[in-house]
mmCIF file with all atom_site columns, C-alpha atoms in Angstrom:
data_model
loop_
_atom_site.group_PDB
_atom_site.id
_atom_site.type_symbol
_atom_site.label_atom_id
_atom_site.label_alt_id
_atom_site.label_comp_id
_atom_site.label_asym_id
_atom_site.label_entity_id
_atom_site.label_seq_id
_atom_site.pdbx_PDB_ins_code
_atom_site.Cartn_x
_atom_site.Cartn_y
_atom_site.Cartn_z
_atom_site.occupancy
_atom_site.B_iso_or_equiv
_atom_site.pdbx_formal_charge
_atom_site.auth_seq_id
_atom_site.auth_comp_id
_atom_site.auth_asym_id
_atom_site.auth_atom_id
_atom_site.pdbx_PDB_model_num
ATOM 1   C CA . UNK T 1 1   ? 17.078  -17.345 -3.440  1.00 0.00 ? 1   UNK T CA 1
ATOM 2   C CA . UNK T 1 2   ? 17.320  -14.662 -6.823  1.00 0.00 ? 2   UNK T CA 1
ATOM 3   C CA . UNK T 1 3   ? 16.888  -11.520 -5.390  1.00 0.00 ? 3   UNK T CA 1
ATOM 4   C CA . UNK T 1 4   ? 16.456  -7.886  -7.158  1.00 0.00 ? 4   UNK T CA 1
ATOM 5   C CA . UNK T 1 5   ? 16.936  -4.172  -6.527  1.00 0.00 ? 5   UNK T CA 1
ATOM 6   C CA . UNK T 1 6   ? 14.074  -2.555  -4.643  1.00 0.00 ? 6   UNK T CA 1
ATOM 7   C CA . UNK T 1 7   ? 13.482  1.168   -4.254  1.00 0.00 ? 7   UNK T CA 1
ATOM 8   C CA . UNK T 1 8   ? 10.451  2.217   -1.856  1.00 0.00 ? 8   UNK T CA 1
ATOM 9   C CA . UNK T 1 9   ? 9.576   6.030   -1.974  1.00 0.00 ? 9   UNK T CA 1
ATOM 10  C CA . UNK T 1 10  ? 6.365   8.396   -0.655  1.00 0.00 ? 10  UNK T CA 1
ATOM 11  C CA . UNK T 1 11  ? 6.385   11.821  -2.111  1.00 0.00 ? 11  UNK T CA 1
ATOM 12  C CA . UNK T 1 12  ? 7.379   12.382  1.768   1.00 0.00 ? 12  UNK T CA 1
ATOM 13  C CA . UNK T 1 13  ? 10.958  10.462  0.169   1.00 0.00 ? 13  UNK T CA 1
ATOM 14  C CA . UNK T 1 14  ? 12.619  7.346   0.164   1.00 0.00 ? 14  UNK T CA 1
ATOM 15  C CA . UNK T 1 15  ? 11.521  4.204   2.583   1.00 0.00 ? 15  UNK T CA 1
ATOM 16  C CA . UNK T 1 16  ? 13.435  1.466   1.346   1.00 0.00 ? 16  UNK T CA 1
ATOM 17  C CA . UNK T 1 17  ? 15.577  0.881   -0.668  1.00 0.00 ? 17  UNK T CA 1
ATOM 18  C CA . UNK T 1 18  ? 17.802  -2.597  -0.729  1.00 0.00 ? 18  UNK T CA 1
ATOM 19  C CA . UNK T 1 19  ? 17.669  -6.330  -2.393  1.00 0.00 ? 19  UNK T CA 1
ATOM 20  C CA . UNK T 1 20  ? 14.489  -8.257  -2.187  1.00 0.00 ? 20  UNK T CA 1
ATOM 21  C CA . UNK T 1 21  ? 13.258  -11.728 -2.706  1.00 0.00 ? 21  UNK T CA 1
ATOM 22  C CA . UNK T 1 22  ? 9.757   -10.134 -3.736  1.00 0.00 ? 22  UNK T CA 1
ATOM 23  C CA . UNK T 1 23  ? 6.980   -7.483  -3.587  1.00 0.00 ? 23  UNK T CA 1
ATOM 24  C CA . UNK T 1 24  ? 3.831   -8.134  -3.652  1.00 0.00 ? 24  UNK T CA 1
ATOM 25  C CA . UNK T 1 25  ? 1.378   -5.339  -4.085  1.00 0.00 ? 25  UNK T CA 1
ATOM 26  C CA . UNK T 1 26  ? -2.510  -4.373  -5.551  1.00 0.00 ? 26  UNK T CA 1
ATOM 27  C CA . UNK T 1 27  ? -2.579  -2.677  -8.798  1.00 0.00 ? 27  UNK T CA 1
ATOM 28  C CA . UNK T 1 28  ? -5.644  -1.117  -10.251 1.00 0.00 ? 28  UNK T CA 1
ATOM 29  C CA . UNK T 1 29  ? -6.373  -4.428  -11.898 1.00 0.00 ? 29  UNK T CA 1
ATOM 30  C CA . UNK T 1 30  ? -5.068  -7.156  -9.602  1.00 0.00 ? 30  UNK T CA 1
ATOM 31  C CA . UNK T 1 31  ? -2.434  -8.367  -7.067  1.00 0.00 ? 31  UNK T CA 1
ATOM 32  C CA . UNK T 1 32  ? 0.794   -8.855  -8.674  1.00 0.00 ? 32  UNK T CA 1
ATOM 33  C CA . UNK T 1 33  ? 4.120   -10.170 -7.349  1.00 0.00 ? 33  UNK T CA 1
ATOM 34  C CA . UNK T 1 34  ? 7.396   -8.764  -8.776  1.00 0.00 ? 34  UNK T CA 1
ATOM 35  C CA . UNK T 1 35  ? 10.279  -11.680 -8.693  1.00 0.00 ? 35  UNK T CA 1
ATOM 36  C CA . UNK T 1 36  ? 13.612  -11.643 -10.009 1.00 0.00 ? 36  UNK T CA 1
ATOM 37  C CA . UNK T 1 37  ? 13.960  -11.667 -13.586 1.00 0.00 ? 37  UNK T CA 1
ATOM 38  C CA . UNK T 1 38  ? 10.801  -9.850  -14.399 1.00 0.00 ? 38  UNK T CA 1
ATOM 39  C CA . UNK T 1 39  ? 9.958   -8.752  -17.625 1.00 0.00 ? 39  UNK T CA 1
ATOM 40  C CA . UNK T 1 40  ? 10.208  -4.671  -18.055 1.00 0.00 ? 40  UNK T CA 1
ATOM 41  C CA . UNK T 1 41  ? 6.798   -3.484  -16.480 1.00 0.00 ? 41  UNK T CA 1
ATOM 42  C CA . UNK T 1 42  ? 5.285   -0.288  -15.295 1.00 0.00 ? 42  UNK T CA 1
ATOM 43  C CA . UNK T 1 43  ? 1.021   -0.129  -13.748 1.00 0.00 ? 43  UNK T CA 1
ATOM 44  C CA . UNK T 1 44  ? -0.777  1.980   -11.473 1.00 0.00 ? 44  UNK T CA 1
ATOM 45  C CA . UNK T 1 45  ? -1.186  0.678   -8.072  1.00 0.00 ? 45  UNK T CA 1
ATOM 46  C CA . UNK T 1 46  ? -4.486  0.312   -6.070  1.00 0.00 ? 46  UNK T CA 1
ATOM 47  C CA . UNK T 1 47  ? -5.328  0.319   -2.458  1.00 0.00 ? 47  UNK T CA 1
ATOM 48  C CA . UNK T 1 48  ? -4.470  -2.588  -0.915  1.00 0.00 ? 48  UNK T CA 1
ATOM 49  C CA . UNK T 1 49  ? -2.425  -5.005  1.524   1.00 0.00 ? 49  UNK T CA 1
ATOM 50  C CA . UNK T 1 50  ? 1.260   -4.877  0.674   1.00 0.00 ? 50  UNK T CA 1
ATOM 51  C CA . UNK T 1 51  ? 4.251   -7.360  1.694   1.00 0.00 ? 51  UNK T CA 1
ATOM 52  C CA . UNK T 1 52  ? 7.856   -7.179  0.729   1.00 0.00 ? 52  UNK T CA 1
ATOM 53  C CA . UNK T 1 53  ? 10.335  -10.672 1.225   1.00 0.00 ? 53  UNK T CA 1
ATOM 54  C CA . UNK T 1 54  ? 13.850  -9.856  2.010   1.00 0.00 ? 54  UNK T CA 1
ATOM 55  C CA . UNK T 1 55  ? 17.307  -11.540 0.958   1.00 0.00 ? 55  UNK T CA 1
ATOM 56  C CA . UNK T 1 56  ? 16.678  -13.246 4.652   1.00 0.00 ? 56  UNK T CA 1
ATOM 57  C CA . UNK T 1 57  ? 13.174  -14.996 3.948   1.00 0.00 ? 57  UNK T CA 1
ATOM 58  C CA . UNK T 1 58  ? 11.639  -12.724 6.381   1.00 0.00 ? 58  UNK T CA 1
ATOM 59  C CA . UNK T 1 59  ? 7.835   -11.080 5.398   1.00 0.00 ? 59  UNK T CA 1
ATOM 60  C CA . UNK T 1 60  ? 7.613   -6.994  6.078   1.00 0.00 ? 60  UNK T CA 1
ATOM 61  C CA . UNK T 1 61  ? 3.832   -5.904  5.557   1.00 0.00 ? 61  UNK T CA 1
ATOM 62  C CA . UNK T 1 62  ? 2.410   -2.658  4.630   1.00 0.00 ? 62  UNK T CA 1
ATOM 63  C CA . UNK T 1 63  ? -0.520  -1.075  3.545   1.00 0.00 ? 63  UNK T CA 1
ATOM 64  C CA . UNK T 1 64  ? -0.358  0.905   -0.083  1.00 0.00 ? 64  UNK T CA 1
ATOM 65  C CA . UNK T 1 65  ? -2.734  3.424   -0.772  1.00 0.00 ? 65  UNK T CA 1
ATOM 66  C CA . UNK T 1 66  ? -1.731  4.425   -4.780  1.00 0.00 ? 66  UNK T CA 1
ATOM 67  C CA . UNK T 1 67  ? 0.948   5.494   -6.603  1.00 0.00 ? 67  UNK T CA 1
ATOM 68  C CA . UNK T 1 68  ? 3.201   3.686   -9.322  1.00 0.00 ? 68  UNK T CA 1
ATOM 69  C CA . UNK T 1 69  ? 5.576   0.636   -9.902  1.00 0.00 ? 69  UNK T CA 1
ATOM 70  C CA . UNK T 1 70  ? 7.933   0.083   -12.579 1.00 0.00 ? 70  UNK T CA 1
ATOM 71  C CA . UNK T 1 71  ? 10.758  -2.619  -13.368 1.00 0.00 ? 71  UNK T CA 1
ATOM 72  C CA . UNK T 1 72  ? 13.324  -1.639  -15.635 1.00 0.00 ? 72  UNK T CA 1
ATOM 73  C CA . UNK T 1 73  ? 16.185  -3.608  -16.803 1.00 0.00 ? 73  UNK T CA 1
ATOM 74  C CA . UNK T 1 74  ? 15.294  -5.763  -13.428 1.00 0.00 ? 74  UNK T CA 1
ATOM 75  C CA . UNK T 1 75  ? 15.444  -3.004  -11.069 1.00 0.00 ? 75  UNK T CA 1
ATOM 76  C CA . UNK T 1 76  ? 11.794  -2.500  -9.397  1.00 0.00 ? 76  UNK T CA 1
ATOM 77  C CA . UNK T 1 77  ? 11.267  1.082   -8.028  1.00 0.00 ? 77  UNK T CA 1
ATOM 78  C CA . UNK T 1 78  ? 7.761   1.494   -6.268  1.00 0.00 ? 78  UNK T CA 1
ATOM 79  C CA . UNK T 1 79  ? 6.188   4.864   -5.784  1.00 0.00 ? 79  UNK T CA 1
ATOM 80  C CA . UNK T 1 80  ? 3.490   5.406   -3.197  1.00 0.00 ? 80  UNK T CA 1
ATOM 81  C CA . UNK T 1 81  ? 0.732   7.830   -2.522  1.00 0.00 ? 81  UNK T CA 1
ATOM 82  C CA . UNK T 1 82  ? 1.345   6.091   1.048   1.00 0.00 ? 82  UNK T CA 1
ATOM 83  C CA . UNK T 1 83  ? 3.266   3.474   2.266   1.00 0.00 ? 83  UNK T CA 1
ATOM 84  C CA . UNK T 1 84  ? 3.026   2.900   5.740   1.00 0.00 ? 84  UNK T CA 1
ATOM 85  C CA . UNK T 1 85  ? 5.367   -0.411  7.254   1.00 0.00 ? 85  UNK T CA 1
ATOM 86  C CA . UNK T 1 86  ? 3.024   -2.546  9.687   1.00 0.00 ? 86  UNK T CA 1
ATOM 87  C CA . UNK T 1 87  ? 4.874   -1.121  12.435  1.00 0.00 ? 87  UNK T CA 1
ATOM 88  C CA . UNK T 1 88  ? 4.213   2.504   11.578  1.00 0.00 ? 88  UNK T CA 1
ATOM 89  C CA . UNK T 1 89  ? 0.482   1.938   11.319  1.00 0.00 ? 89  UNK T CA 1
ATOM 90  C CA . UNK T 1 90  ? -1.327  3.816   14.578  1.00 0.00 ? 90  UNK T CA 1
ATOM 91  C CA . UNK T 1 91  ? -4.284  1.336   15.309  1.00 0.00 ? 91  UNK T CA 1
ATOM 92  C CA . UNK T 1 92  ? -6.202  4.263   17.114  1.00 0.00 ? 92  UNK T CA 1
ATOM 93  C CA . UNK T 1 93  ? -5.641  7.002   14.708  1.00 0.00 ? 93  UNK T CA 1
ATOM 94  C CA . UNK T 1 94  ? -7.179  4.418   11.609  1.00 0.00 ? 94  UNK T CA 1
ATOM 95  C CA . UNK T 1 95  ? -10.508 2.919   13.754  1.00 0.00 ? 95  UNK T CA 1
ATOM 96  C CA . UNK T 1 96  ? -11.005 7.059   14.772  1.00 0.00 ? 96  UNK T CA 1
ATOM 97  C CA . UNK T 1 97  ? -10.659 7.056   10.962  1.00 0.00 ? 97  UNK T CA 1
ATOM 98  C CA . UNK T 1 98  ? -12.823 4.515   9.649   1.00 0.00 ? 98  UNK T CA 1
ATOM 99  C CA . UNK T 1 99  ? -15.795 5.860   12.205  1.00 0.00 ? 99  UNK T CA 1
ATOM 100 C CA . UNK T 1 100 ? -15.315 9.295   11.073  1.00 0.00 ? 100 UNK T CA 1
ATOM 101 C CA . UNK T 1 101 ? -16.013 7.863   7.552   1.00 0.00 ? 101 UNK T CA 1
ATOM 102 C CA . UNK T 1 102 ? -19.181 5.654   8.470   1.00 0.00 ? 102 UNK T CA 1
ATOM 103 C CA . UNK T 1 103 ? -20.362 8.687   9.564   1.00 0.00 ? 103 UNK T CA 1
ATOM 104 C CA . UNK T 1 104 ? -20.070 10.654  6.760   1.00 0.00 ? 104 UNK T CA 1
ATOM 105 C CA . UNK T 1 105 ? -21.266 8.235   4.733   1.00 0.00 ? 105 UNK T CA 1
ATOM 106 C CA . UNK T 1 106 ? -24.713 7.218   7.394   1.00 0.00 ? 106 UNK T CA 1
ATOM 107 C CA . UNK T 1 107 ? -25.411 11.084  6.227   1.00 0.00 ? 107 UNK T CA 1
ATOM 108 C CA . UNK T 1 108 ? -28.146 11.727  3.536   1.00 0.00 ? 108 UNK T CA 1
ATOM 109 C CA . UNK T 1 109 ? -28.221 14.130  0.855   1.00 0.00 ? 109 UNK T CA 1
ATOM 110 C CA . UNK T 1 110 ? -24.047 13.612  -0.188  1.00 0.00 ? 110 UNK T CA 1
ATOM 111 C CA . UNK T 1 111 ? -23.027 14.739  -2.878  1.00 0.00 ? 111 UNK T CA 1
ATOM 112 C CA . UNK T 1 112 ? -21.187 12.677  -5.709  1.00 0.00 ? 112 UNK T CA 1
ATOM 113 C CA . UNK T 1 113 ? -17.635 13.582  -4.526  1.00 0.00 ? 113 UNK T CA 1
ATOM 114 C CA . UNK T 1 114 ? -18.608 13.996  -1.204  1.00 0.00 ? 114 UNK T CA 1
ATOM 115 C CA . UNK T 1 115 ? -19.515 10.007  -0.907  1.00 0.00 ? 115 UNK T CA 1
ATOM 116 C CA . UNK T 1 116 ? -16.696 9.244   -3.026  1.00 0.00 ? 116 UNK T CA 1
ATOM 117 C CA . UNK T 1 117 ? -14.535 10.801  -1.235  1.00 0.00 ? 117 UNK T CA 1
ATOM 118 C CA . UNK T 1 118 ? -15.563 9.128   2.581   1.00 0.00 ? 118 UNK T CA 1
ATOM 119 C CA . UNK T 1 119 ? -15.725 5.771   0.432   1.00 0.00 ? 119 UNK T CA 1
ATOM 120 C CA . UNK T 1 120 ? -12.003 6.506   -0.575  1.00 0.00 ? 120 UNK T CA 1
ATOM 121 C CA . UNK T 1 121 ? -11.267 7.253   2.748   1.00 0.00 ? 121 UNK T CA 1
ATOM 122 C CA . UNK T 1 122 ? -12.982 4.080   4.479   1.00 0.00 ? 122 UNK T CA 1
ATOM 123 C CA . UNK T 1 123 ? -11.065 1.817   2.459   1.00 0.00 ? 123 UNK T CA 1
ATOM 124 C CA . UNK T 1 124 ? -7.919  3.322   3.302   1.00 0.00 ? 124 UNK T CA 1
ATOM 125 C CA . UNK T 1 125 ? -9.012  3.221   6.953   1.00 0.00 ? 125 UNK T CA 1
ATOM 126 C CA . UNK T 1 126 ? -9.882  -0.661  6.219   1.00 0.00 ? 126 UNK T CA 1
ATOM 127 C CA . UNK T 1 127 ? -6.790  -1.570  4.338   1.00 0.00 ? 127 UNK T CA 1
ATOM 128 C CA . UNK T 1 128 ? -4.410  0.155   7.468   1.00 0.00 ? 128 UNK T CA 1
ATOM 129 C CA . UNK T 1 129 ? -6.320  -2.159  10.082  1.00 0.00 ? 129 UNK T CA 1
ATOM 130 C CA . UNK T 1 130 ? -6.361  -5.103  8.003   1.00 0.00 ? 130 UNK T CA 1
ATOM 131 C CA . UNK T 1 131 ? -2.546  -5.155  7.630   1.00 0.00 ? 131 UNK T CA 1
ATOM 132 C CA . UNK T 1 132 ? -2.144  -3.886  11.631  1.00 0.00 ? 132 UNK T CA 1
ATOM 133 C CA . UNK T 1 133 ? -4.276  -6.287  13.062  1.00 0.00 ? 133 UNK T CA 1
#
């Protein structure tokens, strides 16, 4: 199995950083997968379900909530609003988080930003649970 250099950082600092079979990840138009021997690339990254494949075959989910990924010269380096490892993801502290923003947005008379922002904030909530199930 080809594998590739893989840096993993938060603006909290680096996560991961090692040889990798693949990333998968949401950009702002689309899942993508990153192989070895991709082309030079750079996009935006979404909200979404996350999953990196190790030199050992084995599957390490996450949830990514924005930020930027670039290959260059076949070295991928991710950069995260958040990244949060399956493991990390507190099941309580995200449901807590998702009802706080149903609440918010039950509420009449939002503004704009207001119910953009509790939107935002619900599909974060929804993207941590679906990866910690």
């Amino acid at each position: 199995m080809s594998t590739f250099p893989l840096q993993i950082g938060t603006p909290d600092g680096l996560l991961f950083e090692g040889n990798v079979a693949r990333v998968v990840c949401r950009s702002i138009t689309g899942d993508l997968a990153i192989l070895a021997g991709h082309c030079n690339f750079c996009t935006a990254l979404g909200m979404g379900e996350a999953h990196v494949v190790m030199e050992d075959g084995t599957r390490r989910e996450a949830a990514c909530i924005g930020g930027m990924l670039s290959v260059i010269d076949g070295k991928c380096s991710l950069l995260a609003t958040t990244w949060e490892w399956k493991e990390d993801i507190d099941k309580a502290r995200a449901e807590a988080a998702k009802k706080r923003a149903e609440a918010v947005l039950e509420r009449t008379g939002l503004t704009d930003q207001e119910y953009k922002n509790a939107k935002a904030k619900l599909q974060r909530a929804l993207v941590r649970l679906s990866v910690r199930q």
